[in-house]
Amino acid sequence: MTRKIALLLLALTLPFAGCDKIPGLKNLKKKPVAEATPEPVPVAVAEPVVAEPGAPVEPPPPAIDTRAQVVVLCYHRLEGKAGGALSIEPALFEQQLQKIKESGAEVVSMQDFLAWRRGEKNIPPKSVVITIDDGYVSGYDVGWPLLKKYGYPFTMYVYLNYIEKGGKSVTWSQLAEMRDAGVDIGSHTVSHQDLRRKPSKGAGDYETWLKDELERSKQVIEEKLGIKCATLAYPFGLHNDKVHAAVRAAGYEAAFTTYGARLGMTTDAMTLGRYDVTTKDARGTDSFTVAISFQGMAAPGGAPVMAQDAAVSTITEPLNGEVITNPTPTLKVNLATMGALDAGSIVMRVSGLGAVEAQYNEASKNLSYTVPNPLRPGGYTVIVGAKSKGRPVETRWSFTFNPDGASAPADPAAELPARKKR
């Protein structure tokens, strides 16, 4: 009875006191109350994004022709016999520009050539780059108007000690005018000396002098013209490994010689060959004709070609890409442009035949081999390797034997990687 009265009194006090004030009830859990089920919320579905008419569309990456080939032409003075041995007549210069047009090859700018080598831009399968060396004013008042007439880009290579010297030298204002029109300007060093050795006059050691020739010429051109000077033309086309290292250290992307060769995407950037149009090869064929025929020697890919003192172009028999009908041809190449070779290291190899017993004439620099047994119809690649000053050098060309004389297939040498001799 007493217990019932106590419970009744407790029940009467609950409405007047909070739960947290009653001992023993503070930690009691409330019984969960079922919540009402929420109404479903509609989910917005994203509509497909449709580009507005005329809106820019991201272009796909360019398809790069890794088998494209490039020949680089080297000019100096465009004033006829008065200009000396490195000069050609303006009329002949225009004739050559017309021949390029008729050949089907396309002239590309230096920047497009470099972008192709970086895999950033495509170029035509047969491309030509035009360069004019030294900084003679004839490049401005003779060469440039004719090149504009044909719509051809080109590069001017200038050396600092000949700019604004009066007479036949170009001025900075003329170079700026050409720059504004899209002409590329490159370095030909400070004093146009053989970079392989320091001149007898002048103070300082060789390394300091070489660095100045390369870095100062680049820096002054960039400061005067507000451009990036990306390439160098070696004076006289002469170079070696030490020069290569200094050129790279100076920040150049590529450097050019006067050793004419068809250039590929992987040709060493420090030994890019050019055809000096005022020279002839050992057979008397002028370098311009060899260049735009795209039948001269192909520069090795990846492995640098050593210093070339001879400014002539190499020609082969059969010509590169030629179709022959003689089943036992004589394979011949003049190696004068490959520099000083160790005669005992020269090896000729023919695809399908291997190393052959070719004969080398040191006086004429001709290497020849007559195929003793009839060839089977098809394509052949000839590879000539040797050592120059202890370093391996190599060149190659291809031809097709077809007794019916049909057209040749694509040049197989263009897709074969160069191999170093071990």
Coordinates of C-alpha atoms in Angstrom, one line a residue:
M1 CA 0.0 0.0 0.0
T2 CA 2.8 2.4 0.9
R3 CA 4.6 1.5 -2.4
K4 CA 1.5 2.3 -4.4
I5 CA 1.1 5.7 -2.7
A6 CA 4.8 6.5 -3.4
L7 CA 4.5 5.7 -7.1
L8 CA 1.3 7.9 -7.3
L9 CA 3.1 10.9 -5.8
L10 CA 6.0 10.4 -8.3
A11 CA 3.7 10.4 -11.2
L12 CA 2.1 13.6 -10.1
T13 CA 5.5 15.4 -10.0
L14 CA 6.7 14.5 -13.5
P15 CA 4.9 17.3 -15.4
F16 CA 6.7 19.9 -13.1
A17 CA 10.3 18.7 -13.3
G18 CA 12.8 18.1 -16.2
C19 CA 14.0 14.6 -16.9
D20 CA 17.6 15.6 -16.2
K21 CA 16.7 16.6 -12.7
I22 CA 15.4 13.2 -11.7
P23 CA 18.1 10.8 -10.5
G24 CA 18.3 7.7 -12.6
L25 CA 16.4 9.1 -15.6
K26 CA 19.1 11.3 -17.1
N27 CA 20.7 8.4 -19.0
L28 CA 17.6 6.7 -20.1
K29 CA 17.3 6.5 -23.9
K30 CA 14.1 7.8 -25.6
K31 CA 12.3 5.2 -27.6
P32 CA 12.9 6.1 -31.3
V33 CA 9.9 7.4 -33.1
A34 CA 9.3 6.3 -36.7
E35 CA 9.9 9.2 -39.1
A36 CA 7.7 9.9 -42.0
T37 CA 9.1 8.7 -45.3
P38 CA 10.3 11.7 -47.3
E39 CA 8.9 12.4 -50.7
P40 CA 11.4 11.4 -53.5
V41 CA 13.3 14.4 -54.9
P42 CA 13.6 14.4 -58.7
V43 CA 17.3 14.1 -59.9
A44 CA 18.3 16.5 -62.7
V45 CA 19.7 14.7 -65.7
A46 CA 22.5 16.7 -67.5
E47 CA 21.7 17.5 -71.0
P48 CA 24.5 16.6 -73.6
V49 CA 26.6 19.7 -74.3
V50 CA 26.3 20.7 -77.9
A51 CA 28.9 23.2 -79.3
E52 CA 27.5 26.4 -80.5
P53 CA 27.7 26.9 -84.2
G54 CA 31.1 28.5 -85.1
A55 CA 32.6 27.7 -81.7
P56 CA 36.3 26.6 -81.9
V57 CA 36.8 22.8 -81.9
E58 CA 40.0 21.4 -80.4
P59 CA 42.0 20.0 -83.5
P60 CA 43.4 16.5 -83.3
P61 CA 47.1 16.1 -83.0
P62 CA 48.8 16.4 -86.4
A63 CA 49.8 13.2 -88.3
I64 CA 53.6 13.3 -88.6
D65 CA 55.3 11.8 -91.6
T66 CA 58.4 10.4 -90.1
R67 CA 59.7 9.4 -93.5
A68 CA 59.7 12.9 -94.9
Q69 CA 63.0 14.1 -96.3
V70 CA 64.6 17.5 -96.3
V71 CA 67.3 19.1 -98.3
V72 CA 68.8 22.4 -97.2
L73 CA 70.3 24.8 -99.8
C74 CA 73.2 27.2 -98.9
Y75 CA 73.7 30.5 -100.7
H76 CA 76.1 33.3 -100.1
R77 CA 76.3 36.2 -102.5
L78 CA 73.8 36.8 -105.2
E79 CA 75.7 39.2 -107.4
G80 CA 77.4 37.1 -110.1
K81 CA 81.2 36.8 -110.8
A82 CA 81.9 40.1 -109.0
G83 CA 81.0 38.4 -105.7
G84 CA 83.7 35.8 -106.0
A85 CA 83.7 32.0 -105.8
L86 CA 80.7 31.8 -103.5
S87 CA 78.5 34.0 -105.6
I88 CA 75.9 33.2 -108.3
E89 CA 74.1 35.5 -110.7
P90 CA 70.6 36.7 -109.7
A91 CA 69.2 35.3 -112.9
L92 CA 70.5 31.9 -112.0
F93 CA 69.2 32.2 -108.5
E94 CA 65.7 32.8 -109.9
Q95 CA 66.1 29.9 -112.3
Q96 CA 66.8 27.7 -109.4
L97 CA 63.7 28.9 -107.5
Q98 CA 61.6 28.1 -110.5
K99 CA 63.2 24.6 -110.7
I100 CA 62.3 24.0 -107.1
K101 CA 58.7 24.9 -108.0
E102 CA 58.7 22.6 -111.0
S103 CA 60.3 19.7 -109.0
G104 CA 57.2 19.2 -106.9
A105 CA 59.2 19.7 -103.7
E106 CA 57.9 22.4 -101.3
V107 CA 59.9 25.0 -99.5
V108 CA 59.3 25.1 -95.7
S109 CA 60.5 27.5 -93.1
M110 CA 63.3 26.7 -90.7
Q111 CA 60.8 26.9 -87.8
D112 CA 58.5 24.3 -89.5
F113 CA 61.5 22.1 -90.1
L114 CA 62.5 22.2 -86.4
A115 CA 58.9 21.7 -85.3
W116 CA 58.7 18.6 -87.5
R117 CA 61.8 17.2 -86.0
R118 CA 60.2 17.7 -82.5
G119 CA 57.1 15.9 -83.7
E120 CA 54.9 18.9 -83.4
K121 CA 54.1 19.7 -87.1
N122 CA 54.0 17.8 -90.3
I123 CA 55.9 18.8 -93.5
P124 CA 55.6 17.6 -97.1
P125 CA 57.4 14.3 -98.0
K126 CA 60.0 16.3 -100.0
S127 CA 60.8 19.6 -98.4
V128 CA 63.4 22.2 -99.1
V129 CA 64.9 24.8 -96.7
I130 CA 66.7 27.8 -98.1
T131 CA 69.5 29.6 -96.3
I132 CA 71.7 32.6 -97.1
D133 CA 75.0 32.9 -95.3
D134 CA 77.3 35.7 -94.0
G135 CA 75.0 38.8 -94.2
Y136 CA 75.7 40.3 -97.6
V137 CA 73.3 43.0 -98.5
S138 CA 72.5 41.0 -101.7
G139 CA 70.5 38.7 -99.5
Y140 CA 68.3 41.7 -98.7
D141 CA 68.0 43.6 -102.0
V142 CA 68.4 40.7 -104.5
G143 CA 67.5 37.4 -102.8
W144 CA 64.6 38.6 -100.6
P145 CA 62.5 40.1 -103.5
L146 CA 62.9 37.0 -105.6
L147 CA 62.0 34.7 -102.7
K148 CA 58.9 36.8 -101.9
K149 CA 57.9 36.5 -105.6
Y150 CA 57.8 32.7 -105.2
G151 CA 56.4 32.8 -101.7
Y152 CA 59.4 31.0 -100.3
P153 CA 60.5 31.4 -96.6
F154 CA 64.2 31.4 -95.8
T155 CA 66.9 31.9 -93.1
M156 CA 69.6 34.5 -93.0
Y157 CA 72.8 33.5 -91.2
V158 CA 74.8 36.5 -90.1
Y159 CA 78.0 37.0 -88.2
L160 CA 78.3 40.0 -85.9
N161 CA 81.6 41.4 -87.2
Y162 CA 80.1 41.9 -90.7
I163 CA 76.8 43.6 -89.8
E164 CA 76.7 47.4 -90.6
K165 CA 80.3 47.5 -91.8
G166 CA 79.3 49.4 -94.9
G167 CA 79.8 48.4 -98.5
K168 CA 78.1 45.0 -99.1
S169 CA 77.1 44.2 -95.5
V170 CA 73.5 44.1 -94.3
T171 CA 72.3 46.5 -91.5
W172 CA 70.4 45.8 -88.3
S173 CA 67.4 47.8 -89.7
Q174 CA 67.3 45.7 -92.8
L175 CA 67.4 42.5 -90.7
A176 CA 64.6 43.9 -88.6
E177 CA 62.6 44.6 -91.7
M178 CA 63.1 41.0 -92.9
R179 CA 62.2 39.8 -89.4
D180 CA 58.9 41.6 -89.4
A181 CA 58.1 39.9 -92.7
G182 CA 58.7 36.4 -91.2
V183 CA 62.3 35.8 -92.3
D184 CA 64.3 33.7 -89.9
I185 CA 67.6 35.0 -88.6
G186 CA 70.3 32.6 -87.4
S187 CA 73.9 32.9 -86.0
H188 CA 77.0 32.5 -88.1
T189 CA 79.2 33.3 -85.0
V190 CA 81.0 36.5 -84.1
S191 CA 84.0 36.5 -86.4
H192 CA 83.4 33.7 -88.9
Q193 CA 86.5 31.7 -87.8
D194 CA 87.1 27.9 -87.9
L195 CA 85.5 26.9 -84.6
R196 CA 87.8 23.9 -84.2
R197 CA 90.8 26.0 -83.2
K198 CA 91.4 29.4 -81.7
P199 CA 92.9 32.0 -84.1
S200 CA 96.5 32.8 -83.5
K201 CA 95.7 36.4 -82.7
G202 CA 93.7 37.3 -79.6
A203 CA 94.0 36.8 -75.9
G204 CA 92.4 34.0 -73.8
D205 CA 92.2 30.3 -74.0
Y206 CA 90.4 28.3 -76.7
E207 CA 87.3 27.3 -74.5
T208 CA 86.7 31.0 -73.6
W209 CA 87.0 32.1 -77.2
L210 CA 84.7 29.4 -78.5
K211 CA 82.1 30.2 -75.8
D212 CA 82.1 33.8 -76.8
E213 CA 81.8 33.1 -80.5
L214 CA 78.7 31.0 -79.9
E215 CA 77.0 32.7 -77.0
R216 CA 77.7 36.4 -77.8
S217 CA 76.5 36.1 -81.4
K218 CA 73.3 34.4 -80.2
Q219 CA 72.7 36.9 -77.4
V220 CA 73.3 40.0 -79.6
I221 CA 71.0 38.8 -82.3
E222 CA 68.3 38.1 -79.8
E223 CA 68.7 41.4 -78.1
K224 CA 68.8 43.5 -81.3
L225 CA 65.9 41.8 -83.0
G226 CA 63.8 40.5 -80.1
I227 CA 63.8 37.0 -81.4
K228 CA 64.9 33.5 -80.4
C229 CA 68.0 32.6 -82.3
A230 CA 67.6 28.8 -82.5
T231 CA 70.1 27.7 -85.1
L232 CA 73.8 28.1 -86.1
A233 CA 75.6 27.7 -89.3
Y234 CA 79.2 26.6 -88.8
P235 CA 81.7 28.9 -90.6
F236 CA 83.1 27.0 -93.6
G237 CA 81.0 24.0 -92.4
L238 CA 83.7 22.9 -90.0
H239 CA 83.0 21.3 -86.6
N240 CA 84.0 18.5 -84.2
D241 CA 82.8 16.9 -81.0
K242 CA 84.1 19.7 -78.8
V243 CA 82.3 22.3 -80.9
H244 CA 79.1 20.2 -80.8
A245 CA 79.1 20.3 -77.0
A246 CA 79.7 24.0 -76.9
V247 CA 76.9 24.7 -79.4
R248 CA 74.5 22.7 -77.2
A249 CA 75.7 24.5 -74.1
A250 CA 75.0 27.8 -75.8
G251 CA 71.4 26.9 -76.2
Y252 CA 71.1 26.3 -80.0
E253 CA 68.6 23.7 -81.1
A254 CA 70.4 22.8 -84.3
A255 CA 73.6 23.5 -86.3
F256 CA 74.3 23.2 -90.0
T257 CA 77.3 22.2 -92.0
T258 CA 78.0 22.4 -95.8
Y259 CA 78.0 18.6 -96.2
G260 CA 75.0 18.0 -98.5
A261 CA 72.7 15.2 -97.6
R262 CA 69.1 14.3 -97.4
L263 CA 68.0 15.0 -93.8
G264 CA 65.6 12.8 -91.8
M265 CA 63.7 13.3 -88.6
T266 CA 66.5 11.7 -86.5
T267 CA 69.6 13.1 -88.2
D268 CA 71.9 14.4 -85.5
A269 CA 70.9 18.0 -84.7
M270 CA 74.5 19.2 -84.6
T271 CA 75.5 17.9 -88.0
L272 CA 72.6 18.9 -90.3
G273 CA 74.0 19.0 -93.8
R274 CA 73.4 21.7 -96.5
Y275 CA 74.1 21.7 -100.2
D276 CA 76.4 24.6 -101.2
V277 CA 74.9 25.6 -104.5
T278 CA 78.2 26.9 -105.9
T279 CA 80.0 23.5 -105.7
K280 CA 80.0 20.4 -107.9
D281 CA 80.4 16.8 -107.0
A282 CA 83.2 14.5 -108.1
R283 CA 81.4 13.8 -111.4
G284 CA 80.8 17.5 -112.1
T285 CA 77.1 17.6 -111.2
D286 CA 76.2 20.8 -109.5
S287 CA 75.0 20.5 -105.9
F288 CA 71.7 22.2 -106.6
T289 CA 70.7 19.6 -109.1
V290 CA 71.7 16.8 -106.7
A291 CA 69.7 18.4 -103.9
I292 CA 66.4 18.9 -105.5
S293 CA 66.5 15.5 -107.2
F294 CA 66.5 14.0 -103.7
Q295 CA 68.8 11.3 -105.0
G296 CA 71.9 12.3 -103.0
M297 CA 73.2 10.5 -100.0
A298 CA 70.9 10.1 -97.0
A299 CA 72.4 11.4 -93.7
P300 CA 72.5 8.7 -91.0
G301 CA 69.8 8.9 -88.4
G302 CA 70.9 9.4 -84.8
A303 CA 74.6 9.1 -85.3
P304 CA 76.5 12.3 -86.0
V305 CA 78.5 12.6 -89.2
M306 CA 82.0 13.8 -88.5
A307 CA 83.6 17.1 -89.7
Q308 CA 83.4 17.5 -93.4
D309 CA 86.2 19.6 -94.9
A310 CA 85.1 19.0 -98.5
A311 CA 82.2 21.2 -99.6
V312 CA 80.9 18.9 -102.3
S313 CA 78.0 16.6 -102.6
T314 CA 78.2 12.8 -102.8
I315 CA 76.6 11.1 -105.8
T316 CA 76.0 7.4 -106.3
E317 CA 75.6 4.8 -109.0
P318 CA 72.9 3.8 -109.3
L319 CA 71.2 7.0 -108.1
N320 CA 69.2 6.9 -105.0
G321 CA 65.7 5.6 -105.9
E322 CA 66.7 4.7 -109.4
V323 CA 65.2 1.7 -111.2
I324 CA 67.9 -0.2 -113.2
T325 CA 67.5 -3.0 -115.7
N326 CA 71.1 -4.3 -115.6
P327 CA 71.1 -7.4 -113.4
T328 CA 74.9 -7.1 -112.6
P329 CA 75.4 -3.4 -112.0
T330 CA 78.5 -1.6 -110.7
L331 CA 77.7 0.0 -107.4
K332 CA 79.8 3.2 -107.0
V333 CA 80.0 6.0 -104.5
N334 CA 82.4 8.9 -104.1
L335 CA 83.4 9.3 -100.4
A336 CA 85.1 12.6 -100.6
T337 CA 82.4 14.4 -98.5
M338 CA 82.8 12.0 -95.6
G339 CA 86.1 13.5 -94.5
A340 CA 89.4 11.8 -93.7
L341 CA 88.6 8.1 -93.6
D342 CA 90.6 5.1 -92.5
A343 CA 90.8 3.2 -95.7
G344 CA 91.1 -0.1 -93.9
S345 CA 87.8 0.5 -92.1
I346 CA 85.6 1.0 -95.2
V347 CA 83.0 -1.6 -95.7
M348 CA 80.2 -1.8 -98.3
R349 CA 77.2 -3.9 -97.5
V350 CA 74.3 -4.7 -99.9
S351 CA 71.0 -5.9 -98.6
G352 CA 70.6 -9.6 -99.5
L353 CA 74.3 -10.0 -100.2
G354 CA 76.0 -8.8 -97.0
A355 CA 79.5 -7.4 -96.9
V356 CA 81.0 -7.3 -100.4
E357 CA 84.6 -6.9 -101.6
A358 CA 84.4 -3.3 -102.8
Q359 CA 87.5 -1.6 -104.3
Y360 CA 88.5 1.8 -102.8
N361 CA 90.7 4.3 -104.7
E362 CA 92.3 6.7 -102.3
A363 CA 93.2 9.2 -105.0
S364 CA 89.7 9.6 -106.4
K365 CA 87.8 8.6 -103.2
N366 CA 85.7 6.3 -105.3
L367 CA 84.4 3.0 -103.8
S368 CA 83.0 0.5 -106.3
Y369 CA 81.7 -3.0 -106.6
T370 CA 80.5 -5.0 -109.5
V371 CA 77.8 -7.5 -108.7
P372 CA 79.1 -10.9 -110.1
N373 CA 75.8 -12.8 -110.1
P374 CA 72.4 -11.5 -111.5
L375 CA 70.3 -9.8 -109.0
R376 CA 66.7 -10.9 -108.3
P377 CA 64.1 -8.3 -109.1
G378 CA 63.3 -6.1 -106.1
G379 CA 64.7 -3.3 -103.9
Y380 CA 68.2 -3.1 -102.6
T381 CA 69.9 -0.9 -100.0
V382 CA 73.7 -0.1 -100.1
I383 CA 75.3 0.8 -96.8
V384 CA 78.8 2.2 -96.6
G385 CA 80.4 2.4 -93.2
A386 CA 83.9 3.6 -92.2
K387 CA 85.8 5.3 -89.4
S388 CA 86.8 9.0 -89.5
K389 CA 89.3 10.0 -86.7
G390 CA 88.3 6.9 -84.8
R391 CA 84.6 7.6 -85.0
P392 CA 82.1 5.5 -87.0
V393 CA 80.4 7.2 -90.0
E394 CA 77.9 5.8 -92.3
T395 CA 75.9 6.6 -95.4
R396 CA 73.4 4.7 -97.5
W397 CA 71.3 4.7 -100.6
S398 CA 68.8 2.4 -102.4
F399 CA 67.8 1.3 -105.9
T400 CA 65.5 -1.1 -107.5
F401 CA 66.3 -3.8 -110.1
N402 CA 63.4 -4.4 -112.5
P403 CA 64.2 -6.0 -115.9
D404 CA 61.0 -4.3 -117.2
G405 CA 62.1 -0.8 -115.9
A406 CA 58.9 -0.1 -113.9
S407 CA 58.7 2.7 -111.5
A408 CA 60.6 2.3 -108.2
P409 CA 58.7 1.8 -104.9
A410 CA 59.1 4.2 -102.0
D411 CA 62.7 4.6 -100.9
P412 CA 63.3 1.8 -98.3
A413 CA 66.4 3.6 -96.9
A414 CA 64.2 6.4 -95.6
E415 CA 62.7 4.1 -93.0
L416 CA 65.8 2.1 -92.0
P417 CA 67.6 3.4 -88.9
A418 CA 71.3 4.1 -89.2
R419 CA 73.6 1.6 -87.5
K420 CA 76.9 2.4 -85.9
K421 CA 79.9 0.2 -86.5
R422 CA 81.2 -1.4 -83.4

